[in-house]
mmCIF file of C-alpha atoms and ligand atoms in Angstrom:
data_model
loop_
_atom_site.group_PDB
_atom_site.id
_atom_site.type_symbol
_atom_site.label_atom_id
_atom_site.label_comp_id
_atom_site.label_asym_id
_atom_site.label_seq_id
_atom_site.Cartn_x
_atom_site.Cartn_y
_atom_site.Cartn_z
ATOM 1 C CA UNK A 648 0.493 -145.234 -68.108
ATOM 2 C CA UNK A 649 3.412 -143.524 -66.352
ATOM 3 C CA UNK A 650 3.221 -139.716 -66.848
ATOM 4 C CA UNK A 651 6.080 -137.199 -66.928
ATOM 5 C CA UNK A 652 6.112 -134.663 -64.017
ATOM 6 C CA UNK A 653 4.010 -131.506 -64.030
ATOM 7 C CA UNK A 654 7.206 -129.676 -64.316
ATOM 8 C CA UNK A 655 7.869 -131.194 -67.607
ATOM 9 C CA UNK A 656 4.280 -131.232 -68.818
ATOM 10 C CA UNK A 657 3.928 -127.367 -68.122
ATOM 11 C CA UNK A 658 6.745 -126.621 -70.658
ATOM 12 C CA UNK A 659 5.519 -125.588 -74.040
ATOM 13 C CA UNK A 660 7.015 -126.329 -77.425
ATOM 14 C CA UNK A 661 8.310 -123.155 -78.959
ATOM 15 C CA UNK A 662 6.633 -121.792 -81.861
ATOM 16 C CA UNK A 663 9.799 -121.249 -83.763
ATOM 17 C CA UNK A 664 10.055 -124.979 -83.623
ATOM 18 C CA UNK A 665 6.439 -125.402 -84.973
ATOM 19 C CA UNK A 666 7.415 -123.223 -87.947
ATOM 20 C CA UNK A 667 10.662 -125.147 -88.436
ATOM 21 C CA UNK A 668 8.945 -128.494 -88.579
ATOM 22 C CA UNK A 669 6.184 -127.052 -91.014
ATOM 23 C CA UNK A 670 9.074 -125.815 -93.173
ATOM 24 C CA UNK A 671 10.885 -129.310 -93.049
ATOM 25 C CA UNK A 672 7.639 -130.942 -94.059
ATOM 26 C CA UNK A 673 7.175 -129.192 -97.317
ATOM 27 C CA UNK A 674 9.234 -129.652 -100.460
ATOM 28 C CA UNK A 675 8.540 -126.305 -101.973
ATOM 29 C CA UNK A 676 11.174 -123.563 -102.428
ATOM 30 C CA UNK A 677 11.056 -121.671 -99.151
ATOM 31 C CA UNK A 678 13.089 -118.725 -97.952
ATOM 32 C CA UNK A 679 13.930 -119.713 -94.522
ATOM 33 C CA UNK A 680 14.270 -116.700 -92.245
ATOM 34 C CA UNK A 681 13.098 -118.260 -88.982
ATOM 35 C CA UNK A 682 16.418 -119.812 -88.122
ATOM 36 C CA UNK A 683 18.464 -118.457 -85.274
ATOM 37 C CA UNK A 684 21.936 -119.437 -86.379
ATOM 38 C CA UNK A 685 24.750 -118.128 -88.606
ATOM 39 C CA UNK A 686 24.655 -119.514 -92.267
ATOM 40 C CA UNK A 687 28.374 -119.553 -92.172
ATOM 41 C CA UNK A 688 30.596 -122.613 -91.618
ATOM 42 C CA UNK A 689 32.963 -122.636 -88.803
ATOM 43 C CA UNK A 690 36.321 -121.075 -89.693
ATOM 44 C CA UNK A 691 39.009 -123.413 -90.857
ATOM 45 C CA UNK A 692 41.597 -122.708 -88.266
ATOM 46 C CA UNK A 693 39.037 -123.617 -85.522
ATOM 47 C CA UNK A 694 38.273 -126.978 -87.337
ATOM 48 C CA UNK A 695 42.053 -127.787 -87.674
ATOM 49 C CA UNK A 696 42.637 -127.074 -83.876
ATOM 50 C CA UNK A 697 39.876 -129.455 -83.020
ATOM 51 C CA UNK A 698 41.178 -132.202 -85.542
ATOM 52 C CA UNK A 699 44.734 -131.788 -84.079
ATOM 53 C CA UNK A 700 43.354 -131.945 -80.397
ATOM 54 C CA UNK A 701 41.506 -135.184 -81.275
ATOM 55 C CA UNK A 702 44.485 -136.780 -82.903
ATOM 56 C CA UNK A 703 46.701 -135.798 -79.970
ATOM 57 C CA UNK A 704 44.302 -137.827 -77.636
ATOM 58 C CA UNK A 705 42.606 -134.890 -75.986
ATOM 59 C CA UNK A 706 39.420 -136.734 -76.051
ATOM 60 C CA UNK A 707 38.916 -137.386 -72.452
ATOM 61 C CA UNK A 708 36.798 -135.871 -69.768
ATOM 62 C CA UNK A 709 38.087 -132.434 -68.687
ATOM 63 C CA UNK A 710 37.690 -130.911 -65.228
ATOM 64 C CA UNK A 711 34.116 -129.773 -64.559
ATOM 65 C CA UNK A 712 34.915 -126.168 -64.999
ATOM 66 C CA UNK A 713 36.754 -126.770 -68.252
ATOM 67 C CA UNK A 714 40.471 -126.710 -69.470
ATOM 68 C CA UNK A 715 42.386 -123.902 -67.630
ATOM 69 C CA UNK A 716 43.916 -122.404 -70.987
ATOM 70 C CA UNK A 717 40.224 -121.918 -72.241
ATOM 71 C CA UNK A 718 38.944 -120.431 -69.098
ATOM 72 C CA UNK A 719 41.834 -117.911 -69.216
ATOM 73 C CA UNK A 720 41.149 -117.119 -72.799
ATOM 74 C CA UNK A 721 37.388 -116.562 -72.059
ATOM 75 C CA UNK A 722 38.233 -114.226 -69.128
ATOM 76 C CA UNK A 723 40.708 -112.338 -71.356
ATOM 77 C CA UNK A 724 38.148 -112.090 -74.219
ATOM 78 C CA UNK A 725 35.426 -110.650 -71.899
ATOM 79 C CA UNK A 726 37.881 -108.049 -70.549
ATOM 80 C CA UNK A 727 39.205 -107.073 -73.978
ATOM 81 C CA UNK A 728 35.903 -106.911 -75.871
ATOM 82 C CA UNK A 729 33.290 -106.249 -73.329
ATOM 83 C CA UNK A 730 35.270 -104.630 -70.437
ATOM 84 C CA UNK A 731 33.931 -107.449 -68.089
ATOM 85 C CA UNK A 732 36.601 -108.186 -65.322
ATOM 86 C CA UNK A 733 36.495 -111.843 -64.204
ATOM 87 C CA UNK A 734 39.268 -114.116 -63.088
ATOM 88 C CA UNK A 735 39.754 -117.461 -64.932
ATOM 89 C CA UNK A 736 38.485 -119.071 -61.750
ATOM 90 C CA UNK A 737 35.241 -117.313 -62.200
ATOM 91 C CA UNK A 738 34.648 -118.925 -65.624
ATOM 92 C CA UNK A 739 32.707 -122.268 -66.134
ATOM 93 C CA UNK A 740 32.919 -123.681 -69.593
ATOM 94 C CA UNK A 741 29.610 -124.997 -70.620
ATOM 95 C CA UNK A 742 27.871 -127.040 -73.366
ATOM 96 C CA UNK A 743 26.669 -123.901 -75.151
ATOM 97 C CA UNK A 744 25.200 -120.663 -73.753
ATOM 98 C CA UNK A 745 22.165 -122.905 -73.328
ATOM 99 C CA UNK A 746 23.622 -124.967 -70.341
ATOM 100 C CA UNK A 747 25.102 -121.864 -68.848
ATOM 101 C CA UNK A 748 21.607 -120.246 -68.671
ATOM 102 C CA UNK A 749 20.161 -123.499 -67.376
ATOM 103 C CA UNK A 750 22.878 -123.668 -64.622
ATOM 104 C CA UNK A 751 22.503 -120.165 -63.654
ATOM 105 C CA UNK A 752 18.613 -120.363 -63.423
ATOM 106 C CA UNK A 753 18.848 -123.615 -61.359
ATOM 107 C CA UNK A 754 21.528 -121.870 -59.184
ATOM 108 C CA UNK A 755 19.466 -118.797 -58.368
ATOM 109 C CA UNK A 756 15.783 -119.473 -58.869
ATOM 110 C CA UNK A 757 14.237 -121.719 -56.164
ATOM 111 C CA UNK A 758 10.679 -123.350 -55.888
ATOM 112 C CA UNK A 759 7.877 -120.687 -56.395
ATOM 113 C CA UNK A 760 10.444 -117.946 -56.963
ATOM 114 C CA UNK A 761 10.315 -115.848 -60.226
ATOM 115 C CA UNK A 762 12.586 -115.066 -63.041
ATOM 116 C CA UNK A 763 11.644 -111.623 -64.496
ATOM 117 C CA UNK A 764 11.731 -111.677 -68.233
ATOM 118 C CA UNK A 765 11.529 -108.383 -70.232
ATOM 119 C CA UNK A 766 9.454 -109.324 -73.293
ATOM 120 C CA UNK A 767 9.476 -109.924 -75.954
ATOM 121 C CA UNK A 768 11.987 -112.556 -74.805
ATOM 122 C CA UNK A 769 13.498 -115.716 -75.717
ATOM 123 C CA UNK A 770 11.038 -118.558 -74.845
ATOM 124 C CA UNK A 771 13.648 -120.973 -73.344
ATOM 125 C CA UNK A 772 13.843 -118.629 -70.388
ATOM 126 C CA UNK A 773 10.296 -119.573 -69.177
ATOM 127 C CA UNK A 774 11.189 -123.278 -69.631
ATOM 128 C CA UNK A 775 14.378 -122.976 -67.645
ATOM 129 C CA UNK A 776 12.541 -121.190 -64.909
ATOM 130 C CA UNK A 777 9.873 -123.947 -64.695
ATOM 131 C CA UNK A 778 12.547 -126.681 -64.688
ATOM 132 C CA UNK A 779 13.859 -125.019 -61.702
ATOM 133 C CA UNK A 780 10.436 -125.192 -60.023
ATOM 134 C CA UNK A 781 10.082 -121.408 -60.188
ATOM 135 C CA UNK A 782 8.366 -119.387 -62.964
ATOM 136 C CA UNK A 783 9.164 -117.076 -65.550
ATOM 137 C CA UNK A 784 7.208 -113.744 -65.257
ATOM 138 C CA UNK A 785 6.945 -111.594 -68.342
ATOM 139 C CA UNK A 786 7.540 -107.870 -67.975
ATOM 140 C CA UNK A 787 6.258 -106.297 -71.244
ATOM 141 C CA UNK A 788 8.490 -103.628 -72.878
ATOM 142 C CA UNK A 789 6.910 -100.946 -75.225
ATOM 143 C CA UNK A 790 7.089 -101.085 -78.977
ATOM 144 C CA UNK A 791 7.028 -97.124 -78.845
ATOM 145 C CA UNK A 792 10.639 -97.336 -77.546
ATOM 146 C CA UNK A 793 11.599 -100.184 -79.979
ATOM 147 C CA UNK A 794 11.163 -102.504 -76.993
ATOM 148 C CA UNK A 795 14.106 -100.988 -75.128
ATOM 149 C CA UNK A 796 14.493 -101.901 -71.443
ATOM 150 C CA UNK A 797 12.041 -99.916 -69.286
ATOM 151 C CA UNK A 798 13.830 -100.038 -65.909
ATOM 152 C CA UNK A 799 10.688 -98.642 -64.090
ATOM 153 C CA UNK A 800 8.433 -101.437 -65.154
ATOM 154 C CA UNK A 801 11.117 -104.076 -64.349
ATOM 155 C CA UNK A 802 11.774 -102.479 -61.038
ATOM 156 C CA UNK A 803 7.998 -102.137 -60.263
ATOM 157 C CA UNK A 804 7.559 -105.938 -60.896
ATOM 158 C CA UNK A 805 10.272 -106.889 -58.323
ATOM 159 C CA UNK A 806 9.021 -108.331 -55.035
ATOM 160 C CA UNK A 807 9.821 -110.972 -52.437
ATOM 161 C CA UNK A 808 9.498 -113.744 -54.980
ATOM 162 C CA UNK A 809 11.985 -112.154 -57.476
ATOM 163 C CA UNK A 810 15.123 -114.427 -57.564
ATOM 164 C CA UNK A 811 16.474 -113.237 -60.970
ATOM 165 C CA UNK A 812 16.137 -111.054 -63.958
ATOM 166 C CA UNK A 813 17.287 -112.074 -67.406
ATOM 167 C CA UNK A 814 18.690 -109.382 -69.627
ATOM 168 C CA UNK A 815 19.353 -110.556 -73.183
ATOM 169 C CA UNK A 816 21.538 -107.823 -74.782
ATOM 170 C CA UNK A 817 21.408 -107.587 -77.767
ATOM 171 C CA UNK A 818 17.905 -109.020 -77.603
ATOM 172 C CA UNK A 819 16.666 -112.040 -79.345
ATOM 173 C CA UNK A 820 14.040 -111.219 -80.910
ATOM 174 C CA UNK A 821 14.276 -107.478 -81.444
ATOM 175 C CA UNK A 822 18.119 -106.799 -81.863
ATOM 176 C CA UNK A 823 17.699 -104.063 -79.307
ATOM 177 C CA UNK A 824 20.857 -103.174 -77.383
ATOM 178 C CA UNK A 825 19.310 -102.064 -74.065
ATOM 179 C CA UNK A 826 20.118 -98.653 -72.817
ATOM 180 C CA UNK A 827 23.132 -98.756 -70.431
ATOM 181 C CA UNK A 828 21.457 -96.462 -67.952
ATOM 182 C CA UNK A 829 18.467 -98.551 -67.827
ATOM 183 C CA UNK A 830 20.508 -101.869 -67.437
ATOM 184 C CA UNK A 831 22.418 -100.226 -64.488
ATOM 185 C CA UNK A 832 19.150 -99.238 -62.737
ATOM 186 C CA UNK A 833 17.730 -102.611 -63.158
ATOM 187 C CA UNK A 834 20.884 -104.337 -61.870
ATOM 188 C CA UNK A 835 21.221 -102.226 -58.866
ATOM 189 C CA UNK A 836 17.447 -102.678 -57.890
ATOM 190 C CA UNK A 837 18.090 -106.499 -58.408
ATOM 191 C CA UNK A 838 21.062 -106.398 -55.998
ATOM 192 C CA UNK A 839 18.900 -104.519 -53.445
ATOM 193 C CA UNK A 840 16.537 -107.410 -53.690
ATOM 194 C CA UNK A 841 19.360 -109.834 -53.383
ATOM 195 C CA UNK A 842 18.365 -111.091 -56.725
ATOM 196 C CA UNK A 843 20.699 -111.856 -59.750
ATOM 197 C CA UNK A 844 20.828 -110.392 -63.245
ATOM 198 C CA UNK A 845 21.523 -113.249 -65.672
ATOM 199 C CA UNK A 846 23.060 -111.421 -68.552
ATOM 200 C CA UNK A 847 22.541 -113.372 -71.704
ATOM 201 C CA UNK A 848 25.350 -112.005 -73.875
ATOM 202 C CA UNK A 849 25.559 -114.699 -76.578
ATOM 203 C CA UNK A 850 24.862 -111.846 -79.184
ATOM 204 C CA UNK A 851 27.113 -109.295 -77.696
ATOM 205 C CA UNK A 852 30.027 -109.780 -80.107
ATOM 206 C CA UNK A 853 27.398 -108.873 -82.806
ATOM 207 C CA UNK A 854 26.619 -105.295 -81.725
ATOM 208 C CA UNK A 855 26.522 -102.911 -84.634
ATOM 209 C CA UNK A 856 25.345 -99.716 -82.820
ATOM 210 C CA UNK A 857 25.395 -98.984 -79.104
ATOM 211 C CA UNK A 858 27.449 -99.960 -76.223
ATOM 212 C CA UNK A 859 29.087 -103.429 -76.576
ATOM 213 C CA UNK A 860 30.159 -103.446 -72.778
ATOM 214 C CA UNK A 861 28.678 -106.295 -70.794
ATOM 215 C CA UNK A 862 26.178 -105.873 -68.083
ATOM 216 C CA UNK A 863 28.955 -106.703 -65.503
ATOM 217 C CA UNK A 864 30.985 -103.806 -66.898
ATOM 218 C CA UNK A 865 28.149 -101.259 -66.579
ATOM 219 C CA UNK A 866 27.527 -101.770 -62.818
ATOM 220 C CA UNK A 867 29.701 -100.547 -59.824
ATOM 221 C CA UNK A 868 29.381 -103.872 -58.191
ATOM 222 C CA UNK A 869 28.937 -107.010 -60.310
ATOM 223 C CA UNK A 870 28.421 -109.478 -57.400
ATOM 224 C CA UNK A 871 24.982 -110.167 -58.511
ATOM 225 C CA UNK A 872 25.558 -110.330 -62.219
ATOM 226 C CA UNK A 873 26.115 -113.736 -64.039
ATOM 227 C CA UNK A 874 27.399 -113.383 -67.566
ATOM 228 C CA UNK A 875 26.413 -115.967 -70.160
ATOM 229 C CA UNK A 876 28.363 -116.113 -73.464
ATOM 230 C CA UNK A 877 28.983 -118.560 -76.312
ATOM 231 C CA UNK A 878 31.026 -119.117 -79.359
ATOM 232 C CA UNK A 879 28.002 -120.135 -81.330
ATOM 233 C CA UNK A 880 26.842 -116.865 -82.873
ATOM 234 C CA UNK A 881 30.049 -114.904 -83.128
ATOM 235 C CA UNK A 882 32.255 -117.747 -84.443
ATOM 236 C CA UNK A 883 29.654 -119.703 -86.404
ATOM 237 C CA UNK A 884 30.030 -122.667 -83.936
ATOM 238 C CA UNK A 885 26.480 -123.597 -83.013
ATOM 239 C CA UNK A 886 26.977 -127.233 -83.459
ATOM 240 C CA UNK A 887 30.043 -127.357 -81.278
ATOM 241 C CA UNK A 888 27.932 -126.528 -78.276
ATOM 242 C CA UNK A 889 30.524 -124.298 -76.467
ATOM 243 C CA UNK A 890 29.560 -121.484 -74.068
ATOM 244 C CA UNK A 891 30.380 -120.016 -70.591
ATOM 245 C CA UNK A 892 29.064 -118.872 -67.406
ATOM 246 C CA UNK A 893 31.135 -116.185 -65.762
ATOM 247 C CA UNK A 894 30.837 -114.253 -62.387
ATOM 248 C CA UNK A 895 31.983 -114.317 -58.825
ATOM 249 C CA UNK A 896 31.701 -117.200 -56.441
ATOM 250 C CA UNK A 897 29.572 -118.503 -54.833
ATOM 251 C CA UNK A 898 27.181 -119.063 -57.727
ATOM 252 C CA UNK A 899 29.773 -120.114 -60.410
ATOM 253 C CA UNK A 900 31.296 -122.623 -57.813
ATOM 254 C CA UNK A 901 27.872 -123.977 -57.131
ATOM 255 C CA UNK A 902 26.919 -124.217 -60.725
ATOM 256 C CA UNK A 903 30.316 -126.074 -61.366
ATOM 257 C CA UNK A 904 29.301 -128.549 -58.686
ATOM 258 C CA UNK A 905 25.889 -129.278 -60.110
ATOM 259 C CA UNK A 906 27.138 -129.523 -63.783
ATOM 260 C CA UNK A 907 29.074 -132.662 -62.596
ATOM 261 C CA UNK A 908 25.380 -134.170 -62.918
ATOM 262 C CA UNK A 909 24.232 -132.417 -66.017
ATOM 263 C CA UNK A 910 27.044 -132.774 -68.619
ATOM 264 C CA UNK A 911 30.051 -133.331 -66.505
ATOM 265 C CA UNK A 912 32.078 -131.015 -68.900
ATOM 266 C CA UNK A 913 31.771 -129.483 -72.284
ATOM 267 C CA UNK A 914 33.186 -131.666 -75.052
ATOM 268 C CA UNK A 915 36.994 -131.699 -74.811
ATOM 269 C CA UNK A 916 37.437 -131.381 -78.523
ATOM 270 C CA UNK A 917 34.981 -128.479 -78.744
ATOM 271 C CA UNK A 918 36.928 -126.714 -75.988
ATOM 272 C CA UNK A 919 40.142 -126.770 -78.021
ATOM 273 C CA UNK A 920 38.056 -125.586 -80.967
ATOM 274 C CA UNK A 921 36.869 -122.589 -78.686
ATOM 275 C CA UNK A 922 40.428 -121.959 -77.759
ATOM 276 C CA UNK A 923 41.385 -121.485 -81.335
ATOM 277 C CA UNK A 924 38.381 -119.344 -82.019
ATOM 278 C CA UNK A 925 39.124 -116.938 -79.182
ATOM 279 C CA UNK A 926 42.914 -116.824 -79.349
ATOM 280 C CA UNK A 927 43.555 -117.461 -83.118
ATOM 281 C CA UNK A 928 43.122 -115.141 -86.134
ATOM 282 C CA UNK A 929 40.069 -112.971 -85.788
ATOM 283 C CA UNK A 930 39.630 -112.166 -89.480
ATOM 284 C CA UNK A 931 36.971 -114.850 -90.181
ATOM 285 C CA UNK A 932 34.967 -113.412 -87.189
ATOM 286 C CA UNK A 933 35.355 -109.858 -88.485
ATOM 287 C CA UNK A 934 34.270 -110.822 -91.922
ATOM 288 C CA UNK A 935 31.085 -112.637 -90.692
ATOM 289 C CA UNK A 936 30.372 -109.451 -88.432
ATOM 290 C CA UNK A 937 30.586 -107.198 -91.406
ATOM 291 C CA UNK A 938 28.366 -109.458 -93.579
ATOM 292 C CA UNK A 939 25.671 -109.431 -90.710
ATOM 293 C CA UNK A 940 25.994 -105.555 -90.531
ATOM 294 C CA UNK A 941 25.564 -105.278 -94.231
ATOM 295 C CA UNK A 942 22.335 -107.436 -94.093
ATOM 296 C CA UNK A 943 21.211 -105.424 -91.217
ATOM 297 C CA UNK A 944 21.513 -102.373 -93.189
ATOM 298 C CA UNK A 945 19.766 -104.035 -96.155
ATOM 299 C CA UNK A 946 16.882 -105.069 -93.817
ATOM 300 C CA UNK A 947 16.438 -101.532 -92.603
ATOM 301 C CA UNK A 948 16.425 -100.062 -96.056
ATOM 302 C CA UNK A 949 13.879 -102.548 -97.434
ATOM 303 C CA UNK A 950 11.585 -101.946 -94.366
ATOM 304 C CA UNK A 951 11.900 -98.243 -94.782
ATOM 305 C CA UNK A 952 10.874 -98.270 -98.306
ATOM 306 C CA UNK A 953 7.853 -100.765 -98.022
ATOM 307 C CA UNK A 954 4.399 -99.697 -96.879
ATOM 308 C CA UNK A 955 2.720 -101.959 -94.400
ATOM 309 C CA UNK A 956 5.961 -103.086 -92.574
ATOM 310 C CA UNK A 957 7.889 -101.571 -89.766
ATOM 311 C CA UNK A 958 10.506 -102.626 -87.295
ATOM 312 C CA UNK A 959 12.669 -101.224 -84.625
ATOM 313 C CA UNK A 960 16.266 -100.800 -85.992
ATOM 314 C CA UNK A 961 18.088 -103.923 -85.003
ATOM 315 C CA UNK A 962 21.191 -102.670 -83.195
ATOM 316 C CA UNK A 963 22.725 -106.230 -82.620
ATOM 317 C CA UNK A 964 22.264 -109.916 -83.145
ATOM 318 C CA UNK A 965 20.855 -110.954 -86.460
ATOM 319 C CA UNK A 966 17.044 -110.377 -85.956
ATOM 320 C CA UNK A 967 14.436 -107.783 -87.086
ATOM 321 C CA UNK A 968 11.254 -107.768 -85.305
ATOM 322 C CA UNK A 969 8.677 -106.848 -87.903
ATOM 323 C CA UNK A 970 5.219 -105.230 -87.529
ATOM 324 C CA UNK A 971 3.311 -106.369 -90.651
ATOM 325 C CA UNK A 972 0.178 -104.928 -91.734
ATOM 326 C CA UNK A 973 -1.510 -108.402 -92.277
ATOM 327 C CA UNK A 974 -4.663 -109.692 -90.410
ATOM 328 C CA UNK A 975 -4.628 -112.669 -87.799
ATOM 329 C CA UNK A 976 -2.551 -113.874 -84.974
ATOM 330 C CA UNK A 977 1.259 -113.923 -85.547
ATOM 331 C CA UNK A 978 1.013 -117.695 -85.916
ATOM 332 C CA UNK A 979 -1.752 -117.477 -88.445
ATOM 333 C CA UNK A 980 0.305 -114.883 -90.351
ATOM 334 C CA UNK A 981 3.543 -116.956 -90.210
ATOM 335 C CA UNK A 982 1.684 -120.231 -91.481
ATOM 336 C CA UNK A 983 -0.006 -118.056 -94.371
ATOM 337 C CA UNK A 984 3.314 -116.670 -95.387
ATOM 338 C CA UNK A 985 4.906 -120.026 -95.388
ATOM 339 C CA UNK A 986 2.051 -121.896 -97.204
ATOM 340 C CA UNK A 987 1.030 -119.134 -99.589
ATOM 341 C CA UNK A 988 4.189 -117.142 -100.130
ATOM 342 C CA UNK A 989 7.084 -119.454 -99.474
ATOM 343 C CA UNK A 990 8.751 -117.242 -96.861
ATOM 344 C CA UNK A 991 9.198 -118.531 -93.136
ATOM 345 C CA UNK A 992 9.344 -116.058 -90.215
ATOM 346 C CA UNK A 993 8.995 -116.919 -86.488
ATOM 347 C CA UNK A 994 5.535 -115.865 -84.846
ATOM 348 C CA UNK A 995 6.163 -113.003 -82.327
ATOM 349 C CA UNK A 996 3.556 -114.544 -79.931
ATOM 350 C CA UNK A 997 6.199 -117.181 -79.133
ATOM 351 C CA UNK A 998 8.195 -114.491 -77.476
ATOM 352 C CA UNK A 999 5.712 -113.525 -74.823
ATOM 353 C CA UNK A 1000 2.390 -111.680 -75.008
ATOM 354 C CA UNK A 1001 4.280 -108.372 -75.852
ATOM 355 C CA UNK A 1002 5.450 -110.214 -79.040
ATOM 356 C CA UNK A 1003 2.045 -110.987 -80.290
ATOM 357 C CA UNK A 1004 1.263 -109.383 -83.569
ATOM 358 C CA UNK A 1005 4.861 -109.288 -84.502
ATOM 359 C CA UNK A 1006 7.113 -111.616 -86.529
ATOM 360 C CA UNK A 1007 10.872 -112.261 -86.218
ATOM 361 C CA UNK A 1008 12.979 -112.255 -89.248
ATOM 362 C CA UNK A 1009 16.440 -113.687 -89.146
ATOM 363 C CA UNK A 1010 18.907 -112.043 -91.369
ATOM 364 C CA UNK A 1011 21.419 -114.849 -90.926
ATOM 365 C CA UNK A 1012 20.987 -115.458 -94.674
ATOM 366 C CA UNK A 1013 22.443 -114.322 -97.808
ATOM 367 C CA UNK A 1014 21.447 -110.999 -99.311
ATOM 368 C CA UNK A 1015 20.047 -112.706 -102.328
ATOM 369 C CA UNK A 1016 17.665 -114.902 -100.264
ATOM 370 C CA UNK A 1017 16.801 -111.806 -98.070
ATOM 371 C CA UNK A 1018 15.825 -109.951 -101.225
ATOM 372 C CA UNK A 1019 13.700 -112.822 -102.342
ATOM 373 C CA UNK A 1020 12.208 -113.187 -98.900
ATOM 374 C CA UNK A 1021 11.286 -109.420 -98.748
ATOM 375 C CA UNK A 1022 9.753 -109.642 -102.329
ATOM 376 C CA UNK A 1023 7.501 -112.489 -101.003
ATOM 377 C CA UNK A 1024 6.530 -110.460 -97.876
ATOM 378 C CA UNK A 1025 5.770 -107.485 -100.161
ATOM 379 C CA UNK A 1026 3.485 -109.631 -102.381
ATOM 380 C CA UNK A 1027 1.590 -110.767 -99.203
ATOM 381 C CA UNK A 1028 1.138 -107.202 -98.128
ATOM 382 C CA UNK A 1029 -0.048 -106.193 -101.610
ATOM 383 C CA UNK A 1030 -2.609 -109.065 -101.629
ATOM 384 C CA UNK A 1031 -4.038 -108.114 -98.153
HETATM 385 C C1 PLP B 554 19.004 -115.432 -76.684
HETATM 386 C C2 PLP B 554 19.755 -116.605 -76.731
HETATM 387 N N1 PLP B 554 20.449 -117.058 -75.632
HETATM 388 C C3 PLP B 554 21.197 -118.273 -75.682
HETATM 389 C C4 PLP B 554 21.158 -119.093 -76.856
HETATM 390 C C5 PLP B 554 21.880 -120.343 -76.618
HETATM 391 O O1 PLP B 554 22.903 -120.436 -77.680
HETATM 392 P P1 PLP B 554 24.007 -121.562 -77.653
HETATM 393 O O2 PLP B 554 23.548 -122.647 -76.649
HETATM 394 O O3 PLP B 554 24.083 -122.148 -78.907
HETATM 395 O O4 PLP B 554 25.226 -120.851 -77.204
HETATM 396 C C6 PLP B 554 20.499 -118.622 -78.025
HETATM 397 C C7 PLP B 554 20.468 -119.546 -79.193
HETATM 398 O O5 PLP B 554 19.735 -119.447 -79.984
HETATM 399 C C8 PLP B 554 19.837 -117.369 -77.874
HETATM 400 O O6 PLP B 554 19.068 -116.976 -78.946
#
């Protein structure tokens, strides 16, 4: 029997996926709060732009780096919204933020090298490091500071094997917007080690409190910063698979070279959709932002008034990381909440050891469903 490589065998299935599959397999009424994507549909003007582009025959391969007008629009958006200065030449349009991360990790992490991951952190970073024949190394952050970035811990973990540090800001799963001084300290130390900061900023457009400048804008010299962004969360475009990698040559040039052999280019129709999302009317994006902020406020209120539940205040993204007074591992608790109470959360243990004992709730769902979800969680707490 042919077997896949160790590199592939070593990669684990995410526990978010496990919950997703369990939820799909039941026909009872569930409140699905494990899902990491906006519940809104893509704005109409974006869909219209894509349909027009398709009808006009813009259905061919584009250059590997993407269409020039979109690269310019991404550079302008990064400057205007996040104070990140980058030339259009330094922007590679990718198939979602996911491909941008994959290319960034492949470009900077070599065999046996390490990608430092402040945790709790998004599980895909470990897989991406492993696919590069390197390894993800968890650096646990502390619940006492709401899992804010502890620069000393990250810097202490740096050594000769360190090739990169991923900073997800706002964080999935905690919603934390890492403190700007801590980010600066980590980025400077990384540059001293000739390591890169991979700034995963797919949620940066959904920052409610705190500093929405990008990591590249917070440092004096952004040579060692690679910025990853996406239309997915901010513009409700997860299915279009449109993101970007931005930074200075040589990494972005090299990533552009290897993407010839990954996806060749992002979907041409999706690139035209993204152009409309970034340069067209911004009202739909503002309305979604306001809805998310309102839901964030609701979650904070419910957590504050309920005994046996706590969470660091989510400052961005659409996640709350819950500390629930319920016995068992986070996977046990998540399964029990699903089967006995009909509410689905993602087990925190899937986000690294630092996340064990916690559960991630996504508030990318209507206020009504959130209310029902919290009622069910309260019932579980009352029964415990
Ligand atoms: C932290 C984080 N980074 C990157 C991504 C990738 O998003 P996309 O590929 O849809 O742009 C996600 C998606 O859930 C995410 O949560």
